[in-house]
mmCIF file with all atom_site columns, C-alpha atoms in Angstrom:
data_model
loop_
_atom_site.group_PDB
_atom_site.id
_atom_site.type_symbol
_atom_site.label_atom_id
_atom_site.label_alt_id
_atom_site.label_comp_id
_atom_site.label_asym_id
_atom_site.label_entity_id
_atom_site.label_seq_id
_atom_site.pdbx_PDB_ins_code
_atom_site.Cartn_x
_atom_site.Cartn_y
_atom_site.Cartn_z
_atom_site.occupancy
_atom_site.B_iso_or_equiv
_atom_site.pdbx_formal_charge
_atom_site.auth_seq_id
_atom_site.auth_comp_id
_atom_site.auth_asym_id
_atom_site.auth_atom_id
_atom_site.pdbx_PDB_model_num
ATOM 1   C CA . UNK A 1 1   ? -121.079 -3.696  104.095 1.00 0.00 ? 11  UNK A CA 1
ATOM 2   C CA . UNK A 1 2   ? -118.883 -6.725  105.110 1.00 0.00 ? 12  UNK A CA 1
ATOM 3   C CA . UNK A 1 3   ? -116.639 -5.472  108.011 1.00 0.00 ? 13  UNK A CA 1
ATOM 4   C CA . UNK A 1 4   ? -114.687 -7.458  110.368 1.00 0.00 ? 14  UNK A CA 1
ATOM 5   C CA . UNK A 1 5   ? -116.091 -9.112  113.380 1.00 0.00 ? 15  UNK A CA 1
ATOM 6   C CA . UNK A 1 6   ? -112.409 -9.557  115.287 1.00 0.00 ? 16  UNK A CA 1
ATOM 7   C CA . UNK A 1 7   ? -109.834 -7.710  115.914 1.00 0.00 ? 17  UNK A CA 1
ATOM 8   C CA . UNK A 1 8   ? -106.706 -9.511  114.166 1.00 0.00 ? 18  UNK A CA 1
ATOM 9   C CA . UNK A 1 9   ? -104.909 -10.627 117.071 1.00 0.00 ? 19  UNK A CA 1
ATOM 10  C CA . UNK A 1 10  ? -100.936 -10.097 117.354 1.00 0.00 ? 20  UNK A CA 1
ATOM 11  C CA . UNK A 1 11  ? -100.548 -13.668 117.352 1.00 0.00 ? 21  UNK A CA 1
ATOM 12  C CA . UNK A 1 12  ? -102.357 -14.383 114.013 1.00 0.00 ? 22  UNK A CA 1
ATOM 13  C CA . UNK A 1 13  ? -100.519 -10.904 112.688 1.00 0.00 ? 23  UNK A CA 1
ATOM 14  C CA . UNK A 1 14  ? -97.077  -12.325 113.529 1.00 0.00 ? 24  UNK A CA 1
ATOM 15  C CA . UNK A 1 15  ? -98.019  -15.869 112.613 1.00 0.00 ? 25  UNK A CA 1
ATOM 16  C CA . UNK A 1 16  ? -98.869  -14.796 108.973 1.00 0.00 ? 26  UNK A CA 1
ATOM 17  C CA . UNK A 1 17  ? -95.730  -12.744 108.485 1.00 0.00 ? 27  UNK A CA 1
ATOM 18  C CA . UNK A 1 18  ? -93.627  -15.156 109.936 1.00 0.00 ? 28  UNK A CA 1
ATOM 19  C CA . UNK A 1 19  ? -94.301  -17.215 106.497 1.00 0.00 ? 29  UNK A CA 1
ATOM 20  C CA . UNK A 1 20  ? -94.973  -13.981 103.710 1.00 0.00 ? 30  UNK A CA 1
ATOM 21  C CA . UNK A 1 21  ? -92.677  -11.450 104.690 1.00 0.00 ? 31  UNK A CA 1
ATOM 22  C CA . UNK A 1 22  ? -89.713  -13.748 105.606 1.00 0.00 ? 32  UNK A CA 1
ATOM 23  C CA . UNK A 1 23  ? -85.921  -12.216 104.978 1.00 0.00 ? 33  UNK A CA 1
ATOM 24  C CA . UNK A 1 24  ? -82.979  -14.204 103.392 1.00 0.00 ? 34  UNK A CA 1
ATOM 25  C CA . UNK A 1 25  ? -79.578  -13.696 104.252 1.00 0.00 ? 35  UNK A CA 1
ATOM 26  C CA . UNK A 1 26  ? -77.812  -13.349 100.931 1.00 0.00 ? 36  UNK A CA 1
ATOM 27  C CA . UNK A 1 27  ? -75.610  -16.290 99.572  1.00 0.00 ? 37  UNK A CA 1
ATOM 28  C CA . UNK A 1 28  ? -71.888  -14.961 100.168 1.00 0.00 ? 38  UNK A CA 1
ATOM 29  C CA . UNK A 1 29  ? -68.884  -16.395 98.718  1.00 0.00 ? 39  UNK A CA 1
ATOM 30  C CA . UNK A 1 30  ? -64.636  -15.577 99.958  1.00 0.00 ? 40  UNK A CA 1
ATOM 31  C CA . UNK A 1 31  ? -63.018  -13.700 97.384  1.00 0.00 ? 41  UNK A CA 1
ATOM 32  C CA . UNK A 1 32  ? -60.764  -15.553 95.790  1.00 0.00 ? 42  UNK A CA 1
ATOM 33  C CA . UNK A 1 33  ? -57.808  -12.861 95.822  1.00 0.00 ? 43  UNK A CA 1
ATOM 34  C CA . UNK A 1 34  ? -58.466  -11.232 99.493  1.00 0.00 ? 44  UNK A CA 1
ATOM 35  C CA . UNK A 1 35  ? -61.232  -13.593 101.179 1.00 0.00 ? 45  UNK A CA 1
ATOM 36  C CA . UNK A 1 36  ? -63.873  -10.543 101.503 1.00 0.00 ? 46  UNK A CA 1
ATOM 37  C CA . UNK A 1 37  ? -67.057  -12.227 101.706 1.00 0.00 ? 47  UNK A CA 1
ATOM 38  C CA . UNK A 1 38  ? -68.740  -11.323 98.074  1.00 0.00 ? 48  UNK A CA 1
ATOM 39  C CA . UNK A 1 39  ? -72.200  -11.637 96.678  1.00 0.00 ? 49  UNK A CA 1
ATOM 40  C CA . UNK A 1 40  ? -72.118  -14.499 93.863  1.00 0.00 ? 50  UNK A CA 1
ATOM 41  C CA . UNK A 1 41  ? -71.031  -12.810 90.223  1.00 0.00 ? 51  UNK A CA 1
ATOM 42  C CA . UNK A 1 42  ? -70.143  -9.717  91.377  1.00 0.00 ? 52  UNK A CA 1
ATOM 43  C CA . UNK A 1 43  ? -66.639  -7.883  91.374  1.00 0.00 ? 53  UNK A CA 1
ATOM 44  C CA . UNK A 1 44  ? -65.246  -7.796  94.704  1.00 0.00 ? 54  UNK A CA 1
ATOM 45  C CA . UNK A 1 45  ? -66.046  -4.513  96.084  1.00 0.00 ? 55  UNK A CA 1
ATOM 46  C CA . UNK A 1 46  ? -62.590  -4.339  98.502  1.00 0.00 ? 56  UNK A CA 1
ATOM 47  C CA . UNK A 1 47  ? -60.211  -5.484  95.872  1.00 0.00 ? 57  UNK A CA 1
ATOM 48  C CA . UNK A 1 48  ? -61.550  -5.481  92.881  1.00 0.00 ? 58  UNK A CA 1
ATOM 49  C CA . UNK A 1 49  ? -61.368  -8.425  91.562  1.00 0.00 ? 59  UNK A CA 1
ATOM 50  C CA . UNK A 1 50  ? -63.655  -10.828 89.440  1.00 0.00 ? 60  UNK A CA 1
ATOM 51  C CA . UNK A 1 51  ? -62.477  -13.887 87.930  1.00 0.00 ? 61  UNK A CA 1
ATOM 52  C CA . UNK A 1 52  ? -58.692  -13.785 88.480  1.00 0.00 ? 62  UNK A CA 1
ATOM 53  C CA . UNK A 1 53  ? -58.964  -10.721 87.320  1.00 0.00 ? 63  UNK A CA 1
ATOM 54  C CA . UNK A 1 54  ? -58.443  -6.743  88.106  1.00 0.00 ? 64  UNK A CA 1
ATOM 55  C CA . UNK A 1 55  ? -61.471  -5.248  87.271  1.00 0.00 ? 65  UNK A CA 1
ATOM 56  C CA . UNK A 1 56  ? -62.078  -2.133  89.153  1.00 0.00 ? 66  UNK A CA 1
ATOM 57  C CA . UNK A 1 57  ? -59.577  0.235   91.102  1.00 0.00 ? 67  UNK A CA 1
ATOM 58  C CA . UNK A 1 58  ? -61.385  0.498   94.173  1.00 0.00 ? 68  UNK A CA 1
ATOM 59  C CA . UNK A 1 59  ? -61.560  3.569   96.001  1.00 0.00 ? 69  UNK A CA 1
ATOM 60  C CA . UNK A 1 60  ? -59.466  4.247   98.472  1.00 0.00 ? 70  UNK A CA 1
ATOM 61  C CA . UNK A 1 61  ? -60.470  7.001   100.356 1.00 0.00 ? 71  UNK A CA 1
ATOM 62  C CA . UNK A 1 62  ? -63.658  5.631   101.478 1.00 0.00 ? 72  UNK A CA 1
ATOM 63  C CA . UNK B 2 1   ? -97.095  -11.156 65.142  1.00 0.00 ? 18  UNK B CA 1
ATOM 64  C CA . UNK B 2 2   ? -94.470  -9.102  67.642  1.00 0.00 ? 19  UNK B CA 1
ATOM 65  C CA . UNK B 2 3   ? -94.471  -11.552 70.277  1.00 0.00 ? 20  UNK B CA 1
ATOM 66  C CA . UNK B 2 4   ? -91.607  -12.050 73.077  1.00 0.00 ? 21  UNK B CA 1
ATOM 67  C CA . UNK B 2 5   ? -89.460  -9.494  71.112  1.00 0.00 ? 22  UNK B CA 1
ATOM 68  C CA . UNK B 2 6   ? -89.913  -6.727  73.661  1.00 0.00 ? 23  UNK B CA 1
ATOM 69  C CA . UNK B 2 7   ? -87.099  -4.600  75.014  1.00 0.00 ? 24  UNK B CA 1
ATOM 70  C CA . UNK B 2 8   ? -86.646  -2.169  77.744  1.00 0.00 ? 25  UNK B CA 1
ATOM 71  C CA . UNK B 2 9   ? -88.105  1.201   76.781  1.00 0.00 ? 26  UNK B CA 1
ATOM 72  C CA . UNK B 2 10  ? -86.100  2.910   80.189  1.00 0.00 ? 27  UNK B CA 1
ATOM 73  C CA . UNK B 2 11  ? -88.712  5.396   80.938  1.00 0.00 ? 28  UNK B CA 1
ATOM 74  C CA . UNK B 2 12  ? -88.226  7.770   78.289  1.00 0.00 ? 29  UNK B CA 1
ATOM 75  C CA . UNK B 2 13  ? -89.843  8.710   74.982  1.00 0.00 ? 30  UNK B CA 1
ATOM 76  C CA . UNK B 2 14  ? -88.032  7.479   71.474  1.00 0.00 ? 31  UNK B CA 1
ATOM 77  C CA . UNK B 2 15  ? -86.335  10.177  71.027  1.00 0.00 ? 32  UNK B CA 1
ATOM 78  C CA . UNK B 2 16  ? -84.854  10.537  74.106  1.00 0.00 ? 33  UNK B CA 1
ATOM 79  C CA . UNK B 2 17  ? -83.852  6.690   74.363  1.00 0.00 ? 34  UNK B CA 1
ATOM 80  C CA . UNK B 2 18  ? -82.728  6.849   70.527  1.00 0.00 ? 35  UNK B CA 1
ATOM 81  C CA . UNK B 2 19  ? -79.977  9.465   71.848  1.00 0.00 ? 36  UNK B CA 1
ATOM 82  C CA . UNK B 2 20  ? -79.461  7.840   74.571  1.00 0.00 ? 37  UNK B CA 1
ATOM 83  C CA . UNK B 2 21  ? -78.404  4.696   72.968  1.00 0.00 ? 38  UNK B CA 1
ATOM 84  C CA . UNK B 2 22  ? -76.184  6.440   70.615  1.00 0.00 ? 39  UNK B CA 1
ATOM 85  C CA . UNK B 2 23  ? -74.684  8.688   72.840  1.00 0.00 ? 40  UNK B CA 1
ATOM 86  C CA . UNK B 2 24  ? -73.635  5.757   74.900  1.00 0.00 ? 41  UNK B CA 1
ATOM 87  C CA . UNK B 2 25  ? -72.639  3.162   72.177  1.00 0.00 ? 42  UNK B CA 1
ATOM 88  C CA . UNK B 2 26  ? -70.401  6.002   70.835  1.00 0.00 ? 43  UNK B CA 1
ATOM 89  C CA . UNK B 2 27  ? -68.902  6.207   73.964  1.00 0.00 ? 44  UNK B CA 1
ATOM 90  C CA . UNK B 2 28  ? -68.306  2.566   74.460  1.00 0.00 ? 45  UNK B CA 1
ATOM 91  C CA . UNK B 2 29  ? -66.487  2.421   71.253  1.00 0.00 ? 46  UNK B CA 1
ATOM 92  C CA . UNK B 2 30  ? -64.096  5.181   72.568  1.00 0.00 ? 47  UNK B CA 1
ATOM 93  C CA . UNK B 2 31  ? -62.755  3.874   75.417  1.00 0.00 ? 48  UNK B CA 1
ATOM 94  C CA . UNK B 2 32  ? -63.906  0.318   74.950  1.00 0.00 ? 49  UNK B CA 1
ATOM 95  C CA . UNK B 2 33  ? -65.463  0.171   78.153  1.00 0.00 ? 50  UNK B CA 1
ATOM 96  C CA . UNK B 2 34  ? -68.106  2.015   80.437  1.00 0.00 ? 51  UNK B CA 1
ATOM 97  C CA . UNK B 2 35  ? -70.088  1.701   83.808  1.00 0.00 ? 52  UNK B CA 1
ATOM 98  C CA . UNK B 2 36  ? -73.342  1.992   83.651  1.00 0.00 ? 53  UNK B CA 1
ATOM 99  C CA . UNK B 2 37  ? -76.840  0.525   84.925  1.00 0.00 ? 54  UNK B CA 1
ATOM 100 C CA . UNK B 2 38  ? -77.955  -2.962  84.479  1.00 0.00 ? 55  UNK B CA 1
ATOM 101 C CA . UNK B 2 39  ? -80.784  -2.143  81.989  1.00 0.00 ? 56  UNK B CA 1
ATOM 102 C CA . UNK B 2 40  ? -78.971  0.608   80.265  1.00 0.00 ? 57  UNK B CA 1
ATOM 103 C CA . UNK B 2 41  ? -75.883  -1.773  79.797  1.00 0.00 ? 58  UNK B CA 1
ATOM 104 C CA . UNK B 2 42  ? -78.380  -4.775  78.429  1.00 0.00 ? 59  UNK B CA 1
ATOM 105 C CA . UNK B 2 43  ? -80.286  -2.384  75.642  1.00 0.00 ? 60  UNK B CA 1
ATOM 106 C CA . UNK B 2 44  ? -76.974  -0.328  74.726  1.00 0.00 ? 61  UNK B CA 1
ATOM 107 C CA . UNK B 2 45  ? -74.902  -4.059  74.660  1.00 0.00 ? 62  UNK B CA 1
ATOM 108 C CA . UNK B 2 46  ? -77.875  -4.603  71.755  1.00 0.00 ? 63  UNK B CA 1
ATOM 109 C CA . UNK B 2 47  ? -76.998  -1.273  69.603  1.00 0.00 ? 64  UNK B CA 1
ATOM 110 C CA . UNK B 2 48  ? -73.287  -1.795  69.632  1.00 0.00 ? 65  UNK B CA 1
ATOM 111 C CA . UNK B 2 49  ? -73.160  -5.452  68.511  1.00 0.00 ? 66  UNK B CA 1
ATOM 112 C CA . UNK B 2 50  ? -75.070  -4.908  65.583  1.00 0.00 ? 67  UNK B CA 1
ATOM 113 C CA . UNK B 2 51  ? -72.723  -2.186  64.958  1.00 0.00 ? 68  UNK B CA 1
ATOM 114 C CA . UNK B 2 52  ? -69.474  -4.159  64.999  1.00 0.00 ? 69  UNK B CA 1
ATOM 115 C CA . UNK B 2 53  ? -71.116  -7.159  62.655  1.00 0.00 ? 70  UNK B CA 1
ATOM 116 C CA . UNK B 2 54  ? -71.494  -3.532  60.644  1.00 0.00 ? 71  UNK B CA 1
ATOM 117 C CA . UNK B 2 55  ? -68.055  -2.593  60.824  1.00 0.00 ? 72  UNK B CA 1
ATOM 118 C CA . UNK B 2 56  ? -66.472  -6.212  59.970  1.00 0.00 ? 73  UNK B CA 1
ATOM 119 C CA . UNK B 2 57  ? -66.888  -5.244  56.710  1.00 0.00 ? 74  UNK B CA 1
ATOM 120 C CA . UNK B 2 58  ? -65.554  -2.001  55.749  1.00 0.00 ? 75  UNK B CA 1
ATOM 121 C CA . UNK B 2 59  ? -67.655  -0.564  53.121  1.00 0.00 ? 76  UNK B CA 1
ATOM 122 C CA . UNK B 2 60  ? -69.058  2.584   52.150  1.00 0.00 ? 77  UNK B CA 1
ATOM 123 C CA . UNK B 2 61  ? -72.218  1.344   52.640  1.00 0.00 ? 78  UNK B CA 1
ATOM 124 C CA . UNK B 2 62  ? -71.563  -0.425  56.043  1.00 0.00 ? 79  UNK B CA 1
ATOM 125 C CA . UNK B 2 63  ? -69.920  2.527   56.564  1.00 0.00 ? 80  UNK B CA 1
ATOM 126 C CA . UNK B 2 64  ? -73.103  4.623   56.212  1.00 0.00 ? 81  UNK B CA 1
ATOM 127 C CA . UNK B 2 65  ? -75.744  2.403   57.800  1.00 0.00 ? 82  UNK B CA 1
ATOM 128 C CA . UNK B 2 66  ? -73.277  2.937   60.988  1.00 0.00 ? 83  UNK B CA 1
ATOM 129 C CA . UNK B 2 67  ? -72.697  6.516   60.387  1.00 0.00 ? 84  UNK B CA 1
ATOM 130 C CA . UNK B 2 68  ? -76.286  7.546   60.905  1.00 0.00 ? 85  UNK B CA 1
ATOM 131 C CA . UNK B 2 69  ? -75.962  6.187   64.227  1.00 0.00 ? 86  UNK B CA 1
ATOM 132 C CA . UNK B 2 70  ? -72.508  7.446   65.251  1.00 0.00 ? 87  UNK B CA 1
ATOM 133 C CA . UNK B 2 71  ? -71.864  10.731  64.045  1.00 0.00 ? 88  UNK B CA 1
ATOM 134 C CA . UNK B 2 72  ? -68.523  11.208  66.307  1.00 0.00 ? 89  UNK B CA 1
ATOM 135 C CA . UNK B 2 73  ? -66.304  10.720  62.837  1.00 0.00 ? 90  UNK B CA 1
ATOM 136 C CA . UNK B 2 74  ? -63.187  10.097  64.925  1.00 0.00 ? 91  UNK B CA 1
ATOM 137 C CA . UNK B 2 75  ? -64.769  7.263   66.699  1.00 0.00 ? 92  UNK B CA 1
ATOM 138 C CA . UNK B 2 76  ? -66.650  5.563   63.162  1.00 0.00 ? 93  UNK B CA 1
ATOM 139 C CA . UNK B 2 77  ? -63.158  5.983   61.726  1.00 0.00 ? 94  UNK B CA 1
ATOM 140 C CA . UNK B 2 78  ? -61.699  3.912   65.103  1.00 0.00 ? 95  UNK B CA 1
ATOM 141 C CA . UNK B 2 79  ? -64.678  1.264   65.022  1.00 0.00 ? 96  UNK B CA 1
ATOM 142 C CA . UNK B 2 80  ? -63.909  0.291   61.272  1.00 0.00 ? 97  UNK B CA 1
ATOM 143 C CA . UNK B 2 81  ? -60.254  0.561   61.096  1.00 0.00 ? 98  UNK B CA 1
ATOM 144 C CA . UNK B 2 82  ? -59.762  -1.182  64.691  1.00 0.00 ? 99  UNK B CA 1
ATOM 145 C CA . UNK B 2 83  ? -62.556  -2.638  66.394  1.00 0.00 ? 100 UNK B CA 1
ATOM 146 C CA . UNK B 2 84  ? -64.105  -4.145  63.264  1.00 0.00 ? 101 UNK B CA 1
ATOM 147 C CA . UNK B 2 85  ? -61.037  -5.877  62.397  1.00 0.00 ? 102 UNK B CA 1
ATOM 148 C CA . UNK B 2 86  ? -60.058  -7.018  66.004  1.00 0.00 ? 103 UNK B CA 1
ATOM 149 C CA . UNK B 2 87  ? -63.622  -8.875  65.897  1.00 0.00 ? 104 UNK B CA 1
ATOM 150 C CA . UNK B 2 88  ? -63.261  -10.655 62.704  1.00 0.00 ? 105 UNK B CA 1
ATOM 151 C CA . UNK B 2 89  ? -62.900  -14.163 63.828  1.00 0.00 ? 106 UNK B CA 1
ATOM 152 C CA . UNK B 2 90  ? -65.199  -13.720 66.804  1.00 0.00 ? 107 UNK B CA 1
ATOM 153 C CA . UNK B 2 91  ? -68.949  -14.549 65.822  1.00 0.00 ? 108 UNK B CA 1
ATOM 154 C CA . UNK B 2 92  ? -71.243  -12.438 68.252  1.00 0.00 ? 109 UNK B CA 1
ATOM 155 C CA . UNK B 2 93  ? -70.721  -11.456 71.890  1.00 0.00 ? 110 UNK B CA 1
ATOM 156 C CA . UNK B 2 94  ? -68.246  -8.747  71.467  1.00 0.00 ? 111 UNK B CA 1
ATOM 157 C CA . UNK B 2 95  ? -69.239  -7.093  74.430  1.00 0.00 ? 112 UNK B CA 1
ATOM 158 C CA . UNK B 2 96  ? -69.170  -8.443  78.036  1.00 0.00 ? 113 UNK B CA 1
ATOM 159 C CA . UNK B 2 97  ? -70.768  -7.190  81.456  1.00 0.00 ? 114 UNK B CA 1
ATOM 160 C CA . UNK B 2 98  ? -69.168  -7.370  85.248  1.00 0.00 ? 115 UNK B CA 1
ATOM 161 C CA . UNK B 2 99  ? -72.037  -7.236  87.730  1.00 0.00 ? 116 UNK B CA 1
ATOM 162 C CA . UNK B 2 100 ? -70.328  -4.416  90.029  1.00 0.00 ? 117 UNK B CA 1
ATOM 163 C CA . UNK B 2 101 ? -73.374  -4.842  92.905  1.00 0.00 ? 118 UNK B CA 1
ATOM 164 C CA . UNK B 2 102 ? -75.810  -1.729  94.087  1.00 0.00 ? 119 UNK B CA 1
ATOM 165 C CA . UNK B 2 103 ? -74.816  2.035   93.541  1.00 0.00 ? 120 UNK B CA 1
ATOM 166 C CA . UNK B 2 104 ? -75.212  3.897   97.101  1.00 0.00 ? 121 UNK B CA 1
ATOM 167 C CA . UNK B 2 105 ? -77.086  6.360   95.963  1.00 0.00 ? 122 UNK B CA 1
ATOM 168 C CA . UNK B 2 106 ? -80.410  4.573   94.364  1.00 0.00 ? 123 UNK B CA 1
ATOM 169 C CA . UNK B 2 107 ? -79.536  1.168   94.820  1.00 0.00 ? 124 UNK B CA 1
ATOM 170 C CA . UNK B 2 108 ? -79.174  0.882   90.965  1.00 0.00 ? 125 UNK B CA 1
ATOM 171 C CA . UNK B 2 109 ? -77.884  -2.442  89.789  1.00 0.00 ? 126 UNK B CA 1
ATOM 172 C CA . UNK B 2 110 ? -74.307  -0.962  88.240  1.00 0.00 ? 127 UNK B CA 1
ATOM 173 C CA . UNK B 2 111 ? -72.078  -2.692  85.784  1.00 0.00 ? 128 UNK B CA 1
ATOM 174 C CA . UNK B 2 112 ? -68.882  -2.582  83.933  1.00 0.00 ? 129 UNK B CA 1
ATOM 175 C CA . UNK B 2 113 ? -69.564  -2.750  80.054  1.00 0.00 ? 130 UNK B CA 1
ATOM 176 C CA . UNK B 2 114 ? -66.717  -3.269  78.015  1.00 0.00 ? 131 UNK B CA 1
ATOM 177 C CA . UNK B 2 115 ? -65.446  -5.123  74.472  1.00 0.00 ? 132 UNK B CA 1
ATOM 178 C CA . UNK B 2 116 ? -64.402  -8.582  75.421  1.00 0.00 ? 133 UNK B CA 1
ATOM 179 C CA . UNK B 2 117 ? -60.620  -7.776  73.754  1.00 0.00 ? 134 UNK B CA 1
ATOM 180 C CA . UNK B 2 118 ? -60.507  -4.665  75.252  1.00 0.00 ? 135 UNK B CA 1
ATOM 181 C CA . UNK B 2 119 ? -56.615  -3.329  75.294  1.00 0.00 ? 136 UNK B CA 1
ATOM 182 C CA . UNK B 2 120 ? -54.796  -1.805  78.533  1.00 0.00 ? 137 UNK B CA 1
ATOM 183 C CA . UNK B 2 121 ? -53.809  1.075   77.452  1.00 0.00 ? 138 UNK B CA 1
ATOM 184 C CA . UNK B 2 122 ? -51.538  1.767   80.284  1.00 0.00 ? 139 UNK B CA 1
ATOM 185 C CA . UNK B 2 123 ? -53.910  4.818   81.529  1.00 0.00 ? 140 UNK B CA 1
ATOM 186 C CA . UNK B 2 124 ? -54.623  2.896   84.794  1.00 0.00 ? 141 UNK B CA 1
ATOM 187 C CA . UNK B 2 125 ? -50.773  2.276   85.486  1.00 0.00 ? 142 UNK B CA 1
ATOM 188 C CA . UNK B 2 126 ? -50.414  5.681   84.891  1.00 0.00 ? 143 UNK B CA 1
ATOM 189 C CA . UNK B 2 127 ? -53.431  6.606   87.004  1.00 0.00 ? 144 UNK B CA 1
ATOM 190 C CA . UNK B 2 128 ? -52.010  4.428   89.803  1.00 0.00 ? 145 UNK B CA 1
ATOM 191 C CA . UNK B 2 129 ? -48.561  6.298   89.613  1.00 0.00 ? 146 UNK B CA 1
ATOM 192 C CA . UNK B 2 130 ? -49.835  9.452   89.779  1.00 0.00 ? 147 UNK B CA 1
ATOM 193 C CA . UNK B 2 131 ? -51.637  7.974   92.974  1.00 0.00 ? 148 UNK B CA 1
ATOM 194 C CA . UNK B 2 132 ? -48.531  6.839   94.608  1.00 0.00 ? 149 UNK B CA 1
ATOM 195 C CA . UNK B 2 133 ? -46.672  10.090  93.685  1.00 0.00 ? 150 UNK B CA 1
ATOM 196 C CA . UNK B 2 134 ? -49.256  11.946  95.236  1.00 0.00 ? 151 UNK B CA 1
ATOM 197 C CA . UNK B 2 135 ? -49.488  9.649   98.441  1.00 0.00 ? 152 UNK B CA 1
ATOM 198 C CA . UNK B 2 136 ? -45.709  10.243  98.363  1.00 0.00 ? 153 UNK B CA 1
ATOM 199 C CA . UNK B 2 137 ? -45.652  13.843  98.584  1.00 0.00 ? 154 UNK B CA 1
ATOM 200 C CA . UNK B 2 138 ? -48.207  14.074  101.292 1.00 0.00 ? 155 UNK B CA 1
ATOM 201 C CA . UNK B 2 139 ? -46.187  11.937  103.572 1.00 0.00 ? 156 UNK B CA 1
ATOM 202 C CA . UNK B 2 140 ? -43.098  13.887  102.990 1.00 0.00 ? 157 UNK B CA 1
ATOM 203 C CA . UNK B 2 141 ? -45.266  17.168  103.500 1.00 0.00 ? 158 UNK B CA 1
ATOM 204 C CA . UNK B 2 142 ? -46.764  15.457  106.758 1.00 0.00 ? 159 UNK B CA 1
ATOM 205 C CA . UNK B 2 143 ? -42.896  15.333  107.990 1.00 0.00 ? 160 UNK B CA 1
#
């Protein structure tokens, strides 16, 4: 049975996931009624806003 | 052939989805606008469109077709006597959805679905007075 001759080092470990399991920071964009930073087409969680517009009531007591 | 007309089956066997879909479209109808998941938003968006080009025209056959769907009489009655009408001029995309971001819970994509010329019916400035009367009383109660 084909088995592995080496031991995959930490360097070669860390060298592959540096480039296949590389993170993003998401794109964020001010809200345009209280400057939150919001993901792109989404309602403003803090004020709920979208648009110019009211959409949501946002809780308060959190 | 049935190719690239696929839709979301959302886990659950025909019946249950057929009620689900119904339930939910009846409900949209009622208070012209609901939250809700991404998917079941996109597949419910589907029912309730073809429902309003239904109710357009106000027949008793129209009026059938829709009925085996919607079986709330109070709400058929409401989407051909108001939303149909309301729609008249408007040719598809009677419905519109508000990407609300990740529920806590499941990190379920959530949404706002709601008809495009959806009326305020005043119940939030209500619901925002009662707020402030009730933020009132606790200050005076905190004195």
């Amino acid at each position: 049975m084909a088995v592995p001759k080496f031991k995959t080092s930490k360097a070669r470990t860390r060298r592959r996931r540096s480039i296949n399991m590389k993170l993003t920071a998401p794109t964020l964009v001010t809200c345009g009624n209280c400057g939150n930073p919001v993901l792109l087409h989404r309602v403003c969680p803090k004020c709920g806003f979208y648009r110019g517009r009211q959409i949501i009531t946002p809780d308060t007591n959190a | 052939m049935k190719h690239k007309i696929g839709f979301n089956k959302l886990n659950r066997v025909p019946a249950h989805r057929k009620a689900l879909l119904r339930n939910m479209a009846t409900v949209l109808f009622k208070h012209e606008r609901i939250v809700t998941t991404k998917a079941k938003a996109k597949e419910v968006r589907r029912e309730a469109e073809k429902m309003i080009t239904r109710a357009k025209e106000d027949s008793v056959h129209n009026r059938r077709v829709v009925g085996r769907k919607i079986t709330d009489e109070a709400v058929l009655a409401k989407l051909f006597t108001d939303i149909g009408p309301r729609f008249k001029e408007r040719n598809g995309g009677y419905t519109r959805i508000l990407k609300l971001g990740e529920r806590q819970h499941d990190a379920a994509d959530m949404v706002v679905l709601e008809l495009v010329d959806r009326k305020d019916d005043g119940k939030k400035a209500k619901r925002e007075e009662r707020k402030a009367e009730k933020k009132a009383k606790k200050a005076e109660k905190a004195e």
